[in-house]
Amino acid sequence: MSESKAKQTEDKRTSENNSDAGNNESIENSLKEINKKLANVITKDDDSLRGMMTTLINDMKTDLLKSFEHKIEVLESALHDSRQENEQLQKRIENLEKTCENEKDKASQKTVDMRNVTLLQGGKLNDLEQYSRRNSLKIAGIPETTNTGKNSYETAEQSTKKVIEKLNSTIECLNLNTSDIDISHRVGKKYKDKHRQILVKFVSRHVRDKVMMNRRVFKGTQIFINEDLTKLNQHVLGSIRKSIPESEAVWTWGGSIFHKSSSGKIQPVPFTSYKEWLGVDWDKSILGQRLPT
């Protein structure tokens, strides 16, 4: 019995050893196959793996391309939206520019209208002021009396008396008297050794014109008779005198300025041409007001 049991045990061990050997041989064969395939991969001799890798790479390329295409589509969509917004903004800017240009034109037209109104009003005011001086003359060169006492200025009565005496003694058949003169007095700032002009306002325009027409008789006597002009008219008259050559002439009559050209043509100087004669001083002279620019 003991021998039979020992033999069975020995057979079992032998069978197990044979089984382990078979398993080891199978593992070794599998490892060899794996090594062979790895060797083929390394040496690129396995077409199946090469195809697998190609497919894998192609799939990756396809996925990448799809990803890039999607991103490009997103960017193109965003760019399209931006272009539309830019176009809308450009249209708004163009509309705003047109609106600004229209408003600028309107403002310019309003400025022109304001200038025209100012010119018109200025001309009318200047004419009205000149008309209020229609009976007046300014006489320069008559010596001024200096009175003693508190008020050293020459009185209106003294000025009137001197005017009547000087005019009657020089102009024939004038026969001027105090009833012909409304008022006469010195004008301007008083300076030492300088005689101020006398402003004479006549009652009658006829008498005033008679004196004015005979003013040439005072030539060479240092007595000068001129019309009582507005400040603007006086400025224009002075500017014309400085600008014209000796062959031309300028004078006033009835408060209006007349210009005689070298050809002998006589024309009145209209208010609308004052700016041309005054130049840069125009804005300062127009009745003390600046015109809109």
PDB file of C-alpha atoms in Angstrom:
ATOM      1  CA  MET A   1       0.000   0.000   0.000  1.00  0.00           C
ATOM      2  CA  SER A   2       2.617   2.438   0.882  1.00  0.00           C
ATOM      3  CA  GLU A   3       4.486   1.779  -2.330  1.00  0.00           C
ATOM      4  CA  SER A   4       1.351   2.309  -4.425  1.00  0.00           C
ATOM      5  CA  LYS A   5       0.609   5.612  -2.696  1.00  0.00           C
ATOM      6  CA  ALA A   6       4.145   6.807  -3.203  1.00  0.00           C
ATOM      7  CA  LYS A   7       3.962   5.946  -6.885  1.00  0.00           C
ATOM      8  CA  GLN A   8       0.733   7.984  -7.285  1.00  0.00           C
ATOM      9  CA  THR A   9       2.323  10.926  -5.600  1.00  0.00           C
ATOM     10  CA  GLU A  10       5.328  10.665  -7.916  1.00  0.00           C
ATOM     11  CA  ASP A  11       3.088  10.462 -11.010  1.00  0.00           C
ATOM     12  CA  LYS A  12       1.167  13.543  -9.886  1.00  0.00           C
ATOM     13  CA  ARG A  13       4.381  15.490  -9.475  1.00  0.00           C
ATOM     14  CA  THR A  14       5.543  14.415 -12.896  1.00  0.00           C
ATOM     15  CA  SER A  15       2.227  15.498 -14.447  1.00  0.00           C
ATOM     16  CA  GLU A  16       2.396  18.903 -12.757  1.00  0.00           C
ATOM     17  CA  ASN A  17       5.943  19.379 -13.924  1.00  0.00           C
ATOM     18  CA  ASN A  18       4.951  18.495 -17.459  1.00  0.00           C
ATOM     19  CA  SER A  19       2.016  20.978 -17.271  1.00  0.00           C
ATOM     20  CA  ASP A  20       4.285  23.736 -15.995  1.00  0.00           C
ATOM     21  CA  ALA A  21       6.725  23.042 -18.764  1.00  0.00           C
ATOM     22  CA  GLY A  22       3.941  23.289 -21.346  1.00  0.00           C
ATOM     23  CA  ASN A  23       2.772  26.579 -19.927  1.00  0.00           C
ATOM     24  CA  ASN A  24       6.267  27.964 -19.876  1.00  0.00           C
ATOM     25  CA  GLU A  25       6.759  26.946 -23.458  1.00  0.00           C
ATOM     26  CA  SER A  26       3.471  28.685 -24.445  1.00  0.00           C
ATOM     27  CA  ILE A  27       4.527  31.889 -22.663  1.00  0.00           C
ATOM     28  CA  GLU A  28       7.905  31.730 -24.315  1.00  0.00           C
ATOM     29  CA  ASN A  29       6.255  31.350 -27.711  1.00  0.00           C
ATOM     30  CA  SER A  30       3.951  34.296 -27.000  1.00  0.00           C
ATOM     31  CA  LEU A  31       6.884  36.426 -25.927  1.00  0.00           C
ATOM     32  CA  LYS A  32       8.771  35.457 -29.049  1.00  0.00           C
ATOM     33  CA  GLU A  33       5.767  36.438 -31.197  1.00  0.00           C
ATOM     34  CA  ILE A  34       5.491  39.748 -29.385  1.00  0.00           C
ATOM     35  CA  ASN A  35       9.209  40.376 -29.781  1.00  0.00           C
ATOM     36  CA  LYS A  36       8.927  39.573 -33.468  1.00  0.00           C
ATOM     37  CA  LYS A  37       6.041  41.979 -33.918  1.00  0.00           C
ATOM     38  CA  LEU A  38       7.878  44.657 -31.968  1.00  0.00           C
ATOM     39  CA  ALA A  39      10.870  44.039 -34.138  1.00  0.00           C
ATOM     40  CA  ASN A  40       8.679  44.398 -37.222  1.00  0.00           C
ATOM     41  CA  VAL A  41       7.227  47.644 -35.833  1.00  0.00           C
ATOM     42  CA  ILE A  42      10.711  48.988 -35.220  1.00  0.00           C
ATOM     43  CA  THR A  43      11.891  47.892 -38.640  1.00  0.00           C
ATOM     44  CA  LYS A  44       8.530  48.843 -40.237  1.00  0.00           C
ATOM     45  CA  ASP A  45       8.140  45.416 -41.768  1.00  0.00           C
ATOM     46  CA  ASP A  46       4.597  44.878 -40.447  1.00  0.00           C
ATOM     47  CA  ASP A  47       2.132  46.245 -43.057  1.00  0.00           C
ATOM     48  CA  SER A  48      -0.868  45.827 -40.793  1.00  0.00           C
ATOM     49  CA  LEU A  49       0.609  48.037 -38.077  1.00  0.00           C
ATOM     50  CA  ARG A  50       1.782  50.517 -40.672  1.00  0.00           C
ATOM     51  CA  GLY A  51      -1.753  50.680 -42.006  1.00  0.00           C
ATOM     52  CA  MET A  52      -3.080  51.053 -38.493  1.00  0.00           C
ATOM     53  CA  MET A  53      -0.723  53.932 -37.816  1.00  0.00           C
ATOM     54  CA  THR A  54      -1.636  55.559 -41.140  1.00  0.00           C
ATOM     55  CA  THR A  55      -5.314  55.252 -40.310  1.00  0.00           C
ATOM     56  CA  LEU A  56      -4.703  56.652 -36.856  1.00  0.00           C
ATOM     57  CA  ILE A  57      -2.740  59.582 -38.248  1.00  0.00           C
ATOM     58  CA  ASN A  58      -5.386  60.229 -40.884  1.00  0.00           C
ATOM     59  CA  ASP A  59      -8.072  60.154 -38.221  1.00  0.00           C
ATOM     60  CA  MET A  60      -6.068  62.613 -36.144  1.00  0.00           C
ATOM     61  CA  LYS A  61      -5.583  64.851 -39.175  1.00  0.00           C
ATOM     62  CA  THR A  62      -9.296  64.671 -39.907  1.00  0.00           C
ATOM     63  CA  ASP A  63     -10.154  65.589 -36.325  1.00  0.00           C
ATOM     64  CA  LEU A  64      -7.633  68.451 -36.362  1.00  0.00           C
ATOM     65  CA  LEU A  65      -8.960  69.733 -39.673  1.00  0.00           C
ATOM     66  CA  LYS A  66     -12.510  69.584 -38.384  1.00  0.00           C
ATOM     67  CA  SER A  67     -11.422  71.469 -35.280  1.00  0.00           C
ATOM     68  CA  PHE A  68      -9.601  74.099 -37.368  1.00  0.00           C
ATOM     69  CA  GLU A  69     -12.539  74.371 -39.751  1.00  0.00           C
ATOM     70  CA  HIS A  70     -14.885  74.925 -36.842  1.00  0.00           C
ATOM     71  CA  LYS A  71     -12.625  77.585 -35.359  1.00  0.00           C
ATOM     72  CA  ILE A  72     -12.285  79.242 -38.759  1.00  0.00           C
ATOM     73  CA  GLU A  73     -16.049  79.233 -39.168  1.00  0.00           C
ATOM     74  CA  VAL A  74     -16.424  80.829 -35.735  1.00  0.00           C
ATOM     75  CA  LEU A  75     -13.790  83.460 -36.596  1.00  0.00           C
ATOM     76  CA  GLU A  76     -15.361  84.129 -40.001  1.00  0.00           C
ATOM     77  CA  SER A  77     -18.752  84.542 -38.348  1.00  0.00           C
ATOM     78  CA  ALA A  78     -17.286  86.922 -35.790  1.00  0.00           C
ATOM     79  CA  LEU A  79     -15.457  88.805 -38.571  1.00  0.00           C
ATOM     80  CA  HIS A  80     -18.659  89.032 -40.576  1.00  0.00           C
ATOM     81  CA  ASP A  81     -20.504  90.425 -37.558  1.00  0.00           C
ATOM     82  CA  SER A  82     -17.672  92.911 -36.984  1.00  0.00           C
ATOM     83  CA  ARG A  83     -17.816  93.996 -40.614  1.00  0.00           C
ATOM     84  CA  GLN A  84     -21.541  94.534 -40.375  1.00  0.00           C
ATOM     85  CA  GLU A  85     -21.084  96.552 -37.184  1.00  0.00           C
ATOM     86  CA  ASN A  86     -18.317  98.559 -38.851  1.00  0.00           C
ATOM     87  CA  GLU A  87     -20.530  99.203 -41.858  1.00  0.00           C
ATOM     88  CA  GLN A  88     -23.337 100.355 -39.593  1.00  0.00           C
ATOM     89  CA  LEU A  89     -20.939 102.570 -37.666  1.00  0.00           C
ATOM     90  CA  GLN A  90     -19.571 103.959 -40.932  1.00  0.00           C
ATOM     91  CA  LYS A  91     -23.086 104.761 -42.095  1.00  0.00           C
ATOM     92  CA  ARG A  92     -23.819 106.462 -38.768  1.00  0.00           C
ATOM     93  CA  ILE A  93     -20.592 108.445 -39.039  1.00  0.00           C
ATOM     94  CA  GLU A  94     -21.451 109.476 -42.600  1.00  0.00           C
ATOM     95  CA  ASN A  95     -24.933 110.511 -41.493  1.00  0.00           C
ATOM     96  CA  LEU A  96     -23.478 112.463 -38.580  1.00  0.00           C
ATOM     97  CA  GLU A  97     -20.969 114.132 -40.894  1.00  0.00           C
ATOM     98  CA  LYS A  98     -23.764 115.084 -43.277  1.00  0.00           C
ATOM     99  CA  THR A  99     -25.805 116.396 -40.358  1.00  0.00           C
ATOM    100  CA  CYS A 100     -22.819 118.379 -39.063  1.00  0.00           C
ATOM    101  CA  GLU A 101     -22.142 119.732 -42.548  1.00  0.00           C
ATOM    102  CA  ASN A 102     -25.782 120.752 -42.906  1.00  0.00           C
ATOM    103  CA  GLU A 103     -25.732 122.395 -39.493  1.00  0.00           C
ATOM    104  CA  LYS A 104     -22.470 124.111 -40.409  1.00  0.00           C
ATOM    105  CA  ASP A 105     -24.028 125.404 -43.619  1.00  0.00           C
ATOM    106  CA  LYS A 106     -27.046 126.602 -41.680  1.00  0.00           C
ATOM    107  CA  ALA A 107     -24.793 128.282 -39.119  1.00  0.00           C
ATOM    108  CA  SER A 108     -22.754 129.886 -41.894  1.00  0.00           C
ATOM    109  CA  GLN A 109     -25.934 131.113 -43.550  1.00  0.00           C
ATOM    110  CA  LYS A 110     -27.173 132.454 -40.232  1.00  0.00           C
ATOM    111  CA  THR A 111     -23.842 134.225 -39.776  1.00  0.00           C
ATOM    112  CA  VAL A 112     -24.147 135.728 -43.241  1.00  0.00           C
ATOM    113  CA  ASP A 113     -27.716 136.755 -42.473  1.00  0.00           C
ATOM    114  CA  MET A 114     -26.595 138.270 -39.170  1.00  0.00           C
ATOM    115  CA  ARG A 115     -23.815 140.162 -40.917  1.00  0.00           C
ATOM    116  CA  ASN A 116     -26.278 141.440 -43.510  1.00  0.00           C
ATOM    117  CA  VAL A 117     -28.743 142.450 -40.814  1.00  0.00           C
ATOM    118  CA  THR A 118     -25.963 144.127 -38.847  1.00  0.00           C
ATOM    119  CA  LEU A 119     -24.798 145.926 -41.976  1.00  0.00           C
ATOM    120  CA  LEU A 120     -28.327 146.991 -42.770  1.00  0.00           C
ATOM    121  CA  GLN A 121     -28.983 148.156 -39.238  1.00  0.00           C
ATOM    122  CA  GLY A 122     -25.556 149.773 -39.053  1.00  0.00           C
ATOM    123  CA  GLY A 123     -26.174 151.611 -42.294  1.00  0.00           C
ATOM    124  CA  LYS A 124     -29.578 152.807 -41.150  1.00  0.00           C
ATOM    125  CA  LEU A 125     -28.264 153.915 -37.759  1.00  0.00           C
ATOM    126  CA  ASN A 126     -25.367 155.698 -39.411  1.00  0.00           C
ATOM    127  CA  ASP A 127     -27.738 157.436 -41.830  1.00  0.00           C
ATOM    128  CA  LEU A 128     -30.060 158.456 -38.988  1.00  0.00           C
ATOM    129  CA  GLU A 129     -27.195 159.844 -36.952  1.00  0.00           C
ATOM    130  CA  GLN A 130     -25.844 161.704 -39.982  1.00  0.00           C
ATOM    131  CA  TYR A 131     -29.306 163.062 -40.724  1.00  0.00           C
ATOM    132  CA  SER A 132     -29.519 164.438 -37.185  1.00  0.00           C
ATOM    133  CA  ARG A 133     -26.379 166.457 -38.001  1.00  0.00           C
ATOM    134  CA  ARG A 134     -27.766 167.860 -41.263  1.00  0.00           C
ATOM    135  CA  ASN A 135     -27.886 171.455 -39.960  1.00  0.00           C
ATOM    136  CA  SER A 136     -24.455 171.408 -38.338  1.00  0.00           C
ATOM    137  CA  LEU A 137     -20.954 172.432 -39.416  1.00  0.00           C
ATOM    138  CA  LYS A 138     -17.556 172.295 -37.734  1.00  0.00           C
ATOM    139  CA  ILE A 139     -15.335 175.360 -37.973  1.00  0.00           C
ATOM    140  CA  ALA A 140     -11.644 175.068 -37.120  1.00  0.00           C
ATOM    141  CA  GLY A 141      -9.046 177.829 -36.780  1.00  0.00           C
ATOM    142  CA  ILE A 142     -10.982 180.448 -34.798  1.00  0.00           C
ATOM    143  CA  PRO A 143      -8.929 181.426 -31.714  1.00  0.00           C
ATOM    144  CA  GLU A 144     -10.360 180.205 -28.430  1.00  0.00           C
ATOM    145  CA  THR A 145     -10.924 182.512 -25.506  1.00  0.00           C
ATOM    146  CA  THR A 146      -9.646 181.469 -22.089  1.00  0.00           C
ATOM    147  CA  ASN A 147     -11.761 183.040 -19.360  1.00  0.00           C
ATOM    148  CA  THR A 148     -10.595 183.912 -15.889  1.00  0.00           C
ATOM    149  CA  GLY A 149     -12.186 182.539 -12.789  1.00  0.00           C
ATOM    150  CA  LYS A 150     -13.545 179.144 -11.884  1.00  0.00           C
ATOM    151  CA  ASN A 151     -14.757 178.251 -15.401  1.00  0.00           C
ATOM    152  CA  SER A 152     -12.012 179.099 -17.867  1.00  0.00           C
ATOM    153  CA  TYR A 153     -13.726 177.511 -20.876  1.00  0.00           C
ATOM    154  CA  GLU A 154     -15.154 179.631 -23.663  1.00  0.00           C
ATOM    155  CA  THR A 155     -18.922 179.987 -23.329  1.00  0.00           C
ATOM    156  CA  ALA A 156     -21.469 179.140 -26.031  1.00  0.00           C
ATOM    157  CA  GLU A 157     -22.364 182.827 -26.352  1.00  0.00           C
ATOM    158  CA  GLN A 158     -18.724 183.700 -26.946  1.00  0.00           C
ATOM    159  CA  SER A 159     -18.370 180.951 -29.556  1.00  0.00           C
ATOM    160  CA  THR A 160     -21.551 182.091 -31.338  1.00  0.00           C
ATOM    161  CA  LYS A 161     -20.396 185.687 -31.430  1.00  0.00           C
ATOM    162  CA  LYS A 162     -16.995 184.708 -32.903  1.00  0.00           C
ATOM    163  CA  VAL A 163     -18.622 182.530 -35.576  1.00  0.00           C
ATOM    164  CA  ILE A 164     -21.020 185.286 -36.666  1.00  0.00           C
ATOM    165  CA  GLU A 165     -18.264 187.875 -36.835  1.00  0.00           C
ATOM    166  CA  LYS A 166     -15.882 185.604 -38.793  1.00  0.00           C
ATOM    167  CA  LEU A 167     -18.476 184.379 -41.289  1.00  0.00           C
ATOM    168  CA  ASN A 168     -20.085 187.789 -41.922  1.00  0.00           C
ATOM    169  CA  SER A 169     -16.709 189.439 -42.404  1.00  0.00           C
ATOM    170  CA  THR A 170     -15.596 186.868 -44.980  1.00  0.00           C
ATOM    171  CA  ILE A 171     -18.710 185.716 -46.849  1.00  0.00           C
ATOM    172  CA  GLU A 172     -20.447 188.453 -48.828  1.00  0.00           C
ATOM    173  CA  CYS A 173     -24.129 189.120 -48.258  1.00  0.00           C
ATOM    174  CA  LEU A 174     -24.437 186.426 -45.572  1.00  0.00           C
ATOM    175  CA  ASN A 175     -25.918 188.730 -42.917  1.00  0.00           C
ATOM    176  CA  LEU A 176     -25.790 186.054 -40.243  1.00  0.00           C
ATOM    177  CA  ASN A 177     -27.224 186.846 -36.794  1.00  0.00           C
ATOM    178  CA  THR A 178     -27.823 184.994 -33.539  1.00  0.00           C
ATOM    179  CA  SER A 179     -31.338 183.949 -34.581  1.00  0.00           C
ATOM    180  CA  ASP A 180     -29.827 181.862 -37.395  1.00  0.00           C
ATOM    181  CA  ILE A 181     -27.808 179.747 -34.946  1.00  0.00           C
ATOM    182  CA  ASP A 182     -29.447 177.236 -32.647  1.00  0.00           C
ATOM    183  CA  ILE A 183     -26.281 176.532 -30.635  1.00  0.00           C
ATOM    184  CA  SER A 184     -22.520 176.706 -31.077  1.00  0.00           C
ATOM    185  CA  HIS A 185     -19.776 175.486 -28.753  1.00  0.00           C
ATOM    186  CA  ARG A 186     -16.262 174.109 -28.689  1.00  0.00           C
ATOM    187  CA  VAL A 187     -15.801 170.344 -29.071  1.00  0.00           C
ATOM    188  CA  GLY A 188     -12.941 168.033 -28.288  1.00  0.00           C
ATOM    189  CA  LYS A 189     -10.341 167.854 -25.559  1.00  0.00           C
ATOM    190  CA  LYS A 190      -8.668 171.110 -24.664  1.00  0.00           C
ATOM    191  CA  TYR A 191      -4.903 171.357 -25.072  1.00  0.00           C
ATOM    192  CA  LYS A 192      -2.544 174.204 -24.292  1.00  0.00           C
ATOM    193  CA  ASP A 193      -1.802 176.464 -27.294  1.00  0.00           C
ATOM    194  CA  LYS A 194      -4.328 174.601 -29.441  1.00  0.00           C
ATOM    195  CA  HIS A 195      -7.721 175.980 -30.451  1.00  0.00           C
ATOM    196  CA  ARG A 196     -10.589 173.530 -30.479  1.00  0.00           C
ATOM    197  CA  GLN A 197     -13.166 173.339 -33.261  1.00  0.00           C
ATOM    198  CA  ILE A 198     -16.532 175.040 -32.943  1.00  0.00           C
ATOM    199  CA  LEU A 199     -19.613 172.956 -33.630  1.00  0.00           C
ATOM    200  CA  VAL A 200     -22.285 175.211 -35.112  1.00  0.00           C
ATOM    201  CA  LYS A 201     -25.884 174.063 -35.408  1.00  0.00           C
ATOM    202  CA  PHE A 202     -27.896 176.339 -37.683  1.00  0.00           C
ATOM    203  CA  VAL A 203     -31.632 176.830 -37.413  1.00  0.00           C
ATOM    204  CA  SER A 204     -32.023 176.732 -41.187  1.00  0.00           C
ATOM    205  CA  ARG A 205     -30.577 174.133 -43.536  1.00  0.00           C
ATOM    206  CA  HIS A 206     -30.554 176.827 -46.203  1.00  0.00           C
ATOM    207  CA  VAL A 207     -28.208 179.059 -44.191  1.00  0.00           C
ATOM    208  CA  ARG A 208     -26.004 176.115 -43.338  1.00  0.00           C
ATOM    209  CA  ASP A 209     -25.670 175.162 -47.037  1.00  0.00           C
ATOM    210  CA  LYS A 210     -24.902 178.774 -47.984  1.00  0.00           C
ATOM    211  CA  VAL A 211     -21.993 178.816 -45.533  1.00  0.00           C
ATOM    212  CA  MET A 212     -20.809 175.438 -46.783  1.00  0.00           C
ATOM    213  CA  MET A 213     -20.892 176.503 -50.440  1.00  0.00           C
ATOM    214  CA  ASN A 214     -18.748 179.578 -49.664  1.00  0.00           C
ATOM    215  CA  ARG A 215     -16.133 177.811 -47.566  1.00  0.00           C
ATOM    216  CA  ARG A 216     -13.519 178.174 -50.326  1.00  0.00           C
ATOM    217  CA  VAL A 217     -13.245 181.893 -49.549  1.00  0.00           C
ATOM    218  CA  PHE A 218     -11.365 180.879 -46.395  1.00  0.00           C
ATOM    219  CA  LYS A 219      -8.592 179.220 -48.378  1.00  0.00           C
ATOM    220  CA  GLY A 220      -5.198 180.399 -47.066  1.00  0.00           C
ATOM    221  CA  THR A 221      -6.705 181.872 -43.878  1.00  0.00           C
ATOM    222  CA  GLN A 222      -6.209 178.814 -41.634  1.00  0.00           C
ATOM    223  CA  ILE A 223      -9.987 178.671 -41.215  1.00  0.00           C
ATOM    224  CA  PHE A 224     -11.519 175.340 -42.223  1.00  0.00           C
ATOM    225  CA  ILE A 225     -15.222 174.573 -42.513  1.00  0.00           C
ATOM    226  CA  ASN A 226     -16.383 170.957 -42.697  1.00  0.00           C
ATOM    227  CA  GLU A 227     -19.586 169.036 -42.336  1.00  0.00           C
ATOM    228  CA  ASP A 228     -20.396 167.495 -38.981  1.00  0.00           C
ATOM    229  CA  LEU A 229     -19.885 163.829 -39.848  1.00  0.00           C
ATOM    230  CA  THR A 230     -20.534 160.700 -37.825  1.00  0.00           C
ATOM    231  CA  LYS A 231     -17.480 158.992 -36.437  1.00  0.00           C
ATOM    232  CA  LEU A 232     -17.807 156.219 -39.047  1.00  0.00           C
ATOM    233  CA  ASN A 233     -18.187 158.603 -41.978  1.00  0.00           C
ATOM    234  CA  GLN A 234     -15.244 160.654 -40.743  1.00  0.00           C
ATOM    235  CA  HIS A 235     -13.124 157.499 -40.508  1.00  0.00           C
ATOM    236  CA  VAL A 236     -14.056 156.404 -44.028  1.00  0.00           C
ATOM    237  CA  LEU A 237     -13.379 159.886 -45.414  1.00  0.00           C
ATOM    238  CA  GLY A 238      -9.925 159.894 -43.814  1.00  0.00           C
ATOM    239  CA  SER A 239      -9.138 156.402 -45.114  1.00  0.00           C
ATOM    240  CA  ILE A 240     -10.092 157.370 -48.666  1.00  0.00           C
ATOM    241  CA  ARG A 241      -7.957 160.513 -48.519  1.00  0.00           C
ATOM    242  CA  LYS A 242      -4.961 158.431 -47.452  1.00  0.00           C
ATOM    243  CA  SER A 243      -5.561 155.811 -50.137  1.00  0.00           C
ATOM    244  CA  ILE A 244      -6.241 157.808 -53.300  1.00  0.00           C
ATOM    245  CA  PRO A 245      -3.555 159.451 -55.489  1.00  0.00           C
ATOM    246  CA  GLU A 246      -3.294 163.220 -55.985  1.00  0.00           C
ATOM    247  CA  SER A 247      -5.153 162.928 -59.290  1.00  0.00           C
ATOM    248  CA  GLU A 248      -8.289 161.909 -57.413  1.00  0.00           C
ATOM    249  CA  ALA A 249     -10.411 163.780 -54.896  1.00  0.00           C
ATOM    250  CA  VAL A 250     -12.888 163.062 -52.098  1.00  0.00           C
ATOM    251  CA  TRP A 251     -15.306 165.348 -50.245  1.00  0.00           C
ATOM    252  CA  THR A 252     -18.649 165.334 -48.477  1.00  0.00           C
ATOM    253  CA  TRP A 253     -21.953 167.057 -49.118  1.00  0.00           C
ATOM    254  CA  GLY A 254     -25.133 166.633 -47.127  1.00  0.00           C
ATOM    255  CA  GLY A 255     -23.435 164.006 -45.013  1.00  0.00           C
ATOM    256  CA  SER A 256     -22.638 161.799 -48.046  1.00  0.00           C
ATOM    257  CA  ILE A 257     -19.125 161.031 -49.272  1.00  0.00           C
ATOM    258  CA  PHE A 258     -18.236 161.609 -52.932  1.00  0.00           C
ATOM    259  CA  HIS A 259     -15.216 160.266 -54.799  1.00  0.00           C
ATOM    260  CA  LYS A 260     -13.791 161.687 -58.014  1.00  0.00           C
ATOM    261  CA  SER A 261     -11.634 159.252 -60.004  1.00  0.00           C
ATOM    262  CA  SER A 262      -8.638 160.106 -62.171  1.00  0.00           C
ATOM    263  CA  SER A 263     -10.914 160.010 -65.215  1.00  0.00           C
ATOM    264  CA  GLY A 264     -13.098 162.720 -63.684  1.00  0.00           C
ATOM    265  CA  LYS A 265     -16.017 160.424 -62.851  1.00  0.00           C
ATOM    266  CA  ILE A 266     -17.804 161.438 -59.648  1.00  0.00           C
ATOM    267  CA  GLN A 267     -19.630 158.800 -57.621  1.00  0.00           C
ATOM    268  CA  PRO A 268     -21.069 158.665 -54.117  1.00  0.00           C
ATOM    269  CA  VAL A 269     -19.396 156.222 -51.748  1.00  0.00           C
ATOM    270  CA  PRO A 270     -22.156 153.825 -50.606  1.00  0.00           C
ATOM    271  CA  PHE A 271     -22.251 152.319 -47.146  1.00  0.00           C
ATOM    272  CA  THR A 272     -21.747 148.854 -48.659  1.00  0.00           C
ATOM    273  CA  SER A 273     -18.253 149.869 -49.848  1.00  0.00           C
ATOM    274  CA  TYR A 274     -17.109 151.224 -46.482  1.00  0.00           C
ATOM    275  CA  LYS A 275     -15.530 147.878 -45.592  1.00  0.00           C
ATOM    276  CA  GLU A 276     -13.407 148.005 -48.744  1.00  0.00           C
ATOM    277  CA  TRP A 277     -12.019 151.419 -47.810  1.00  0.00           C
ATOM    278  CA  LEU A 278     -11.495 150.669 -44.119  1.00  0.00           C
ATOM    279  CA  GLY A 279      -9.954 147.197 -44.559  1.00  0.00           C
ATOM    280  CA  VAL A 280      -8.830 145.675 -41.251  1.00  0.00           C
ATOM    281  CA  ASP A 281     -10.337 148.603 -39.305  1.00  0.00           C
ATOM    282  CA  TRP A 282     -13.837 147.817 -40.554  1.00  0.00           C
ATOM    283  CA  ASP A 283     -14.972 145.683 -37.605  1.00  0.00           C
ATOM    284  CA  LYS A 284     -13.703 148.276 -35.140  1.00  0.00           C
ATOM    285  CA  SER A 285     -15.393 151.169 -36.929  1.00  0.00           C
ATOM    286  CA  ILE A 286     -18.864 149.865 -37.630  1.00  0.00           C
ATOM    287  CA  LEU A 287     -20.609 151.888 -34.986  1.00  0.00           C
ATOM    288  CA  GLY A 288     -18.252 150.593 -32.320  1.00  0.00           C
ATOM    289  CA  GLN A 289     -19.551 147.036 -32.825  1.00  0.00           C
ATOM    290  CA  ARG A 290     -17.799 143.920 -34.084  1.00  0.00           C
ATOM    291  CA  LEU A 291     -19.516 142.061 -36.862  1.00  0.00           C
ATOM    292  CA  PRO A 292     -19.978 138.258 -36.567  1.00  0.00           C
ATOM    293  CA  THR A 293     -17.114 136.372 -38.251  1.00  0.00           C
TER     294      THR A 293
END
